[in-house]
PDB file of C-alpha atoms in Angstrom:
ATOM      1  CA  MET A   1      17.908  -8.025  -8.645  1.00  0.00           C
ATOM      2  CA  SER A   2      18.815  -5.207  -6.325  1.00  0.00           C
ATOM      3  CA  SER A   3      17.657  -5.472  -2.727  1.00  0.00           C
ATOM      4  CA  LEU A   4      16.776  -1.772  -2.976  1.00  0.00           C
ATOM      5  CA  LEU A   5      13.666  -2.519  -5.012  1.00  0.00           C
ATOM      6  CA  PRO A   6      10.657  -1.948  -2.788  1.00  0.00           C
ATOM      7  CA  ILE A   7       8.345  -4.808  -1.975  1.00  0.00           C
ATOM      8  CA  ILE A   8       4.950  -3.289  -1.319  1.00  0.00           C
ATOM      9  CA  ILE A   9       2.570  -5.635   0.453  1.00  0.00           C
ATOM     10  CA  ASN A  10      -0.031  -3.134   1.561  1.00  0.00           C
ATOM     11  CA  GLY A  11      -0.606   0.384   0.311  1.00  0.00           C
ATOM     12  CA  VAL A  12      -3.551   1.904   2.108  1.00  0.00           C
ATOM     13  CA  LEU A  13      -4.856   5.434   2.023  1.00  0.00           C
ATOM     14  CA  GLU A  14      -6.377   6.400   5.344  1.00  0.00           C
ATOM     15  CA  ARG A  15      -9.436   8.021   3.729  1.00  0.00           C
ATOM     16  CA  CYS A  16     -10.000   5.240   1.194  1.00  0.00           C
ATOM     17  CA  PRO A  17     -12.299   3.011   3.309  1.00  0.00           C
ATOM     18  CA  HIS A  18     -14.521   6.000   4.106  1.00  0.00           C
ATOM     19  CA  GLN A  19     -15.363   6.975   0.516  1.00  0.00           C
ATOM     20  CA  GLY A  20     -17.904   4.225  -0.150  1.00  0.00           C
ATOM     21  CA  CYS A  21     -16.342   3.247  -3.477  1.00  0.00           C
ATOM     22  CA  ASN A  22     -15.851  -0.402  -2.432  1.00  0.00           C
ATOM     23  CA  HIS A  23     -12.413  -0.524  -4.025  1.00  0.00           C
ATOM     24  CA  THR A  24     -13.517   0.329  -7.558  1.00  0.00           C
ATOM     25  CA  CYS A  25      -9.815   0.826  -8.246  1.00  0.00           C
ATOM     26  CA  CYS A  26      -9.559  -2.974  -8.171  1.00  0.00           C
ATOM     27  CA  GLU A  27     -12.207  -3.562 -10.849  1.00  0.00           C
ATOM     28  CA  PHE A  28     -11.103  -4.262 -14.387  1.00  0.00           C
ATOM     29  CA  ALA A  29     -14.315  -3.969 -16.416  1.00  0.00           C
ATOM     30  CA  ASN A  30     -13.368  -0.957 -18.544  1.00  0.00           C
ATOM     31  CA  GLY A  31     -10.173  -2.238 -20.132  1.00  0.00           C
ATOM     32  CA  ASN A  32      -7.982  -0.902 -17.355  1.00  0.00           C
ATOM     33  CA  PHE A  33      -5.084  -2.834 -15.883  1.00  0.00           C
ATOM     34  CA  ILE A  34      -2.225  -2.747 -13.416  1.00  0.00           C
ATOM     35  CA  VAL A  35       1.277  -2.043 -14.711  1.00  0.00           C
ATOM     36  CA  LEU A  36       4.261  -3.815 -13.206  1.00  0.00           C
ATOM     37  CA  TYR A  37       7.609  -2.136 -13.819  1.00  0.00           C
ATOM     38  CA  PRO A  38      10.482  -4.153 -15.329  1.00  0.00           C
ATOM     39  CA  GLY A  39      11.660  -6.679 -12.762  1.00  0.00           C
ATOM     40  CA  GLU A  40       8.776  -6.185 -10.330  1.00  0.00           C
ATOM     41  CA  LEU A  41       6.987  -9.481 -10.972  1.00  0.00           C
ATOM     42  CA  GLU A  42      10.242 -11.416 -10.810  1.00  0.00           C
ATOM     43  CA  ARG A  43      11.202  -9.646  -7.580  1.00  0.00           C
ATOM     44  CA  ALA A  44       7.890 -10.607  -5.954  1.00  0.00           C
ATOM     45  CA  GLU A  45       8.301 -14.219  -7.087  1.00  0.00           C
ATOM     46  CA  GLU A  46      11.891 -14.369  -5.755  1.00  0.00           C
ATOM     47  CA  ALA A  47      10.662 -13.044  -2.407  1.00  0.00           C
ATOM     48  CA  GLY A  48       8.067 -15.842  -2.277  1.00  0.00           C
ATOM     49  CA  LEU A  49       5.117 -13.458  -2.284  1.00  0.00           C
ATOM     50  CA  PRO A  50       1.841 -14.891  -3.591  1.00  0.00           C
ATOM     51  CA  ILE A  51       1.018 -13.615  -7.081  1.00  0.00           C
ATOM     52  CA  THR A  52      -1.709 -16.092  -8.077  1.00  0.00           C
ATOM     53  CA  HIS A  53      -4.335 -13.325  -7.894  1.00  0.00           C
ATOM     54  CA  LEU A  54      -2.562 -11.489 -10.744  1.00  0.00           C
ATOM     55  CA  GLN A  55      -3.151 -12.463 -14.362  1.00  0.00           C
ATOM     56  CA  THR A  56      -0.191 -11.006 -16.254  1.00  0.00           C
ATOM     57  CA  THR A  57       0.957 -10.479 -19.829  1.00  0.00           C
ATOM     58  CA  PRO A  58       4.221  -8.870 -20.977  1.00  0.00           C
ATOM     59  CA  ASP A  59       3.797  -5.210 -21.918  1.00  0.00           C
ATOM     60  CA  GLY A  60       6.436  -5.288 -24.681  1.00  0.00           C
ATOM     61  CA  ALA A  61       8.640  -2.787 -22.841  1.00  0.00           C
ATOM     62  CA  GLY A  62      10.087  -5.018 -20.123  1.00  0.00           C
ATOM     63  CA  GLY A  63       7.233  -4.890 -17.627  1.00  0.00           C
ATOM     64  CA  TYR A  64       3.830  -6.499 -17.364  1.00  0.00           C
ATOM     65  CA  LEU A  65       0.161  -5.615 -17.607  1.00  0.00           C
ATOM     66  CA  ALA A  66      -2.023  -7.357 -15.048  1.00  0.00           C
ATOM     67  CA  THR A  67      -5.545  -7.699 -13.817  1.00  0.00           C
ATOM     68  CA  CYS A  68      -6.303  -8.723 -10.262  1.00  0.00           C
ATOM     69  CA  HIS A  69      -8.684 -11.538  -9.461  1.00  0.00           C
ATOM     70  CA  ALA A  70      -8.492 -11.395  -5.650  1.00  0.00           C
ATOM     71  CA  LYS A  71     -11.681 -12.108  -3.768  1.00  0.00           C
ATOM     72  CA  ASP A  72     -10.767  -9.633  -1.008  1.00  0.00           C
ATOM     73  CA  LYS A  73      -9.708  -6.632  -3.040  1.00  0.00           C
ATOM     74  CA  ALA A  74      -8.698  -4.536  -0.047  1.00  0.00           C
ATOM     75  CA  CYS A  75      -5.809  -6.877   0.801  1.00  0.00           C
ATOM     76  CA  CYS A  76      -5.173  -8.710  -2.508  1.00  0.00           C
ATOM     77  CA  ASP A  77      -6.136 -11.981  -0.743  1.00  0.00           C
ATOM     78  CA  GLY A  78      -2.966 -11.503   1.303  1.00  0.00           C
ATOM     79  CA  GLY A  79      -0.851 -11.562  -1.857  1.00  0.00           C
ATOM     80  CA  TYR A  80       1.579  -9.166  -3.465  1.00  0.00           C
ATOM     81  CA  LYS A  81       0.348  -5.607  -4.053  1.00  0.00           C
ATOM     82  CA  PRO A  82       2.135  -4.100  -7.088  1.00  0.00           C
ATOM     83  CA  LEU A  83       3.615  -0.625  -6.726  1.00  0.00           C
ATOM     84  CA  ASP A  84       1.061   0.664  -9.259  1.00  0.00           C
ATOM     85  CA  CYS A  85      -1.728  -0.462  -6.904  1.00  0.00           C
ATOM     86  CA  ALA A  86      -0.020   0.929  -3.800  1.00  0.00           C
ATOM     87  CA  SER A  87       0.508   4.222  -5.665  1.00  0.00           C
ATOM     88  CA  TYR A  88      -3.110   4.465  -6.834  1.00  0.00           C
ATOM     89  CA  PRO A  89      -4.843   6.777  -7.528  1.00  0.00           C
ATOM     90  CA  LEU A  90      -1.623   8.537  -8.484  1.00  0.00           C
ATOM     91  CA  PHE A  91       0.934   7.618 -11.126  1.00  0.00           C
ATOM     92  CA  PRO A  92       4.273   9.290 -11.854  1.00  0.00           C
ATOM     93  CA  VAL A  93       5.264  11.221 -14.922  1.00  0.00           C
ATOM     94  CA  VAL A  94       8.782  12.101 -15.990  1.00  0.00           C
ATOM     95  CA  CYS A  95       9.173  15.892 -15.884  1.00  0.00           C
ATOM     96  CA  GLU A  96      11.241  17.894 -18.375  1.00  0.00           C
ATOM     97  CA  ASP A  97      14.110  18.094 -15.878  1.00  0.00           C
ATOM     98  CA  GLY A  98      14.116  14.281 -15.532  1.00  0.00           C
ATOM     99  CA  SER A  99      12.560  14.213 -12.070  1.00  0.00           C
ATOM    100  CA  LEU A 100       9.438  12.197 -11.301  1.00  0.00           C
ATOM    101  CA  ASP A 101       6.218  13.721 -10.036  1.00  0.00           C
ATOM    102  CA  ALA A 102       2.911  12.013  -9.252  1.00  0.00           C
ATOM    103  CA  LEU A 103       0.775  14.239 -11.451  1.00  0.00           C
ATOM    104  CA  LEU A 104      -1.649  11.730 -12.966  1.00  0.00           C
ATOM    105  CA  LYS A 105      -4.770  10.670 -11.035  1.00  0.00           C
ATOM    106  CA  GLY A 106      -7.045   7.730 -11.696  1.00  0.00           C
ATOM    107  CA  SER A 107     -10.459   9.142 -12.580  1.00  0.00           C
ATOM    108  CA  LYS A 108     -12.507   6.443 -10.837  1.00  0.00           C
ATOM    109  CA  CYS A 109     -11.110   7.312  -7.392  1.00  0.00           C
ATOM    110  CA  PRO A 110     -13.423   9.657  -5.460  1.00  0.00           C
ATOM    111  CA  LEU A 111     -10.578  11.162  -3.402  1.00  0.00           C
ATOM    112  CA  GLN A 112      -9.655  14.721  -4.300  1.00  0.00           C
ATOM    113  CA  ALA A 113      -6.133  16.066  -4.775  1.00  0.00           C
ATOM    114  CA  LYS A 114      -6.359  17.828  -1.400  1.00  0.00           C
ATOM    115  CA  ASP A 115      -6.818  14.389   0.215  1.00  0.00           C
ATOM    116  CA  LEU A 116      -3.722  13.006  -1.504  1.00  0.00           C
ATOM    117  CA  THR A 117      -0.921  15.404  -0.549  1.00  0.00           C
ATOM    118  CA  GLU A 118       0.919  12.978   1.768  1.00  0.00           C
ATOM    119  CA  HIS A 119       0.249  10.070  -0.566  1.00  0.00           C
ATOM    120  CA  ARG A 120       1.695  12.075  -3.461  1.00  0.00           C
ATOM    121  CA  GLU A 121       4.915  12.589  -1.508  1.00  0.00           C
ATOM    122  CA  TRP A 122       5.093   8.836  -0.759  1.00  0.00           C
ATOM    123  CA  VAL A 123       4.433   7.917  -4.412  1.00  0.00           C
ATOM    124  CA  GLN A 124       7.124  10.313  -5.643  1.00  0.00           C
ATOM    125  CA  LEU A 125       9.635   8.942  -3.126  1.00  0.00           C
ATOM    126  CA  GLN A 126       8.935   5.290  -4.023  1.00  0.00           C
ATOM    127  CA  TRP A 127       9.187   5.810  -7.774  1.00  0.00           C
ATOM    128  CA  THR A 128      12.206   8.148  -7.505  1.00  0.00           C
ATOM    129  CA  GLN A 129      14.103   5.610  -5.393  1.00  0.00           C
ATOM    130  CA  LEU A 130      13.125   2.906  -7.845  1.00  0.00           C
ATOM    131  CA  ALA A 131      14.398   4.963 -10.788  1.00  0.00           C
ATOM    132  CA  SER A 132      17.846   5.003  -9.211  1.00  0.00           C
ATOM    133  CA  SER A 133      17.990   1.206  -9.113  1.00  0.00           C
ATOM    134  CA  VAL A 134      15.971   0.000 -12.119  1.00  0.00           C
ATOM    135  CA  GLU A 135      17.704   0.544 -15.419  1.00  0.00           C
ATOM    136  CA  ASN A 136      15.541   2.298 -18.021  1.00  0.00           C
ATOM    137  CA  LEU A 137      12.629   2.855 -15.621  1.00  0.00           C
ATOM    138  CA  LYS A 138      12.043   6.376 -16.915  1.00  0.00           C
ATOM    139  CA  GLN A 139      11.947   5.122 -20.520  1.00  0.00           C
ATOM    140  CA  TRP A 140       9.476   2.450 -19.420  1.00  0.00           C
ATOM    141  CA  LEU A 141       7.301   5.108 -17.728  1.00  0.00           C
ATOM    142  CA  HIS A 142       7.203   7.009 -21.034  1.00  0.00           C
ATOM    143  CA  SER A 143       5.944   3.862 -22.776  1.00  0.00           C
ATOM    144  CA  VAL A 144       3.118   3.088 -20.329  1.00  0.00           C
ATOM    145  CA  GLN A 145      -0.320   3.651 -21.849  1.00  0.00           C
ATOM    146  CA  LEU A 146      -2.653   4.227 -18.900  1.00  0.00           C
ATOM    147  CA  VAL A 147      -6.436   3.872 -19.004  1.00  0.00           C
ATOM    148  CA  GLY A 148      -8.606   6.246 -16.975  1.00  0.00           C
ATOM    149  CA  TYR A 149      -5.969   8.706 -15.738  1.00  0.00           C
ATOM    150  CA  GLU A 150      -5.920  12.467 -16.059  1.00  0.00           C
ATOM    151  CA  PRO A 151      -3.530  15.252 -14.987  1.00  0.00           C
ATOM    152  CA  THR A 152      -4.394  16.431 -11.485  1.00  0.00           C
ATOM    153  CA  GLY A 153      -3.413  20.063 -12.047  1.00  0.00           C
ATOM    154  CA  GLU A 154      -4.334  20.721  -8.401  1.00  0.00           C
ATOM    155  CA  PHE A 155      -1.156  20.141  -6.399  1.00  0.00           C
TER     156      PHE A 155
END
């Protein structure tokens, strides 16, 4: 594994605790899940980060689908926070020119696009850097079937 792969332990949006949603992004009642890019779970395990709060299954494309069973959702019980979770409510898409842009937004998050401008830049940077070090990441992104996301159209 490349040491360039980011290990995200805590991804926190400043406005998140003030929206009163009680971390609904961490609830998995509607068939939604976390996606872990190819190599991410293995990287977290190699780094010795706790992953016992994540129930994972292979996604068939090299990554994993997961649900989180942490008691303290805000901090993943002190365990590993997947990049998908740290990126939430945004998720990248591969643009026609091959670049990545965080243009999908999770519909259960009450934050508006105007509240996510800096976060969008961070998400794009993380996933773009990752794409340069994870083989076939863009193909994997094309294969991901997300639940509860919609195009933002507001950035």
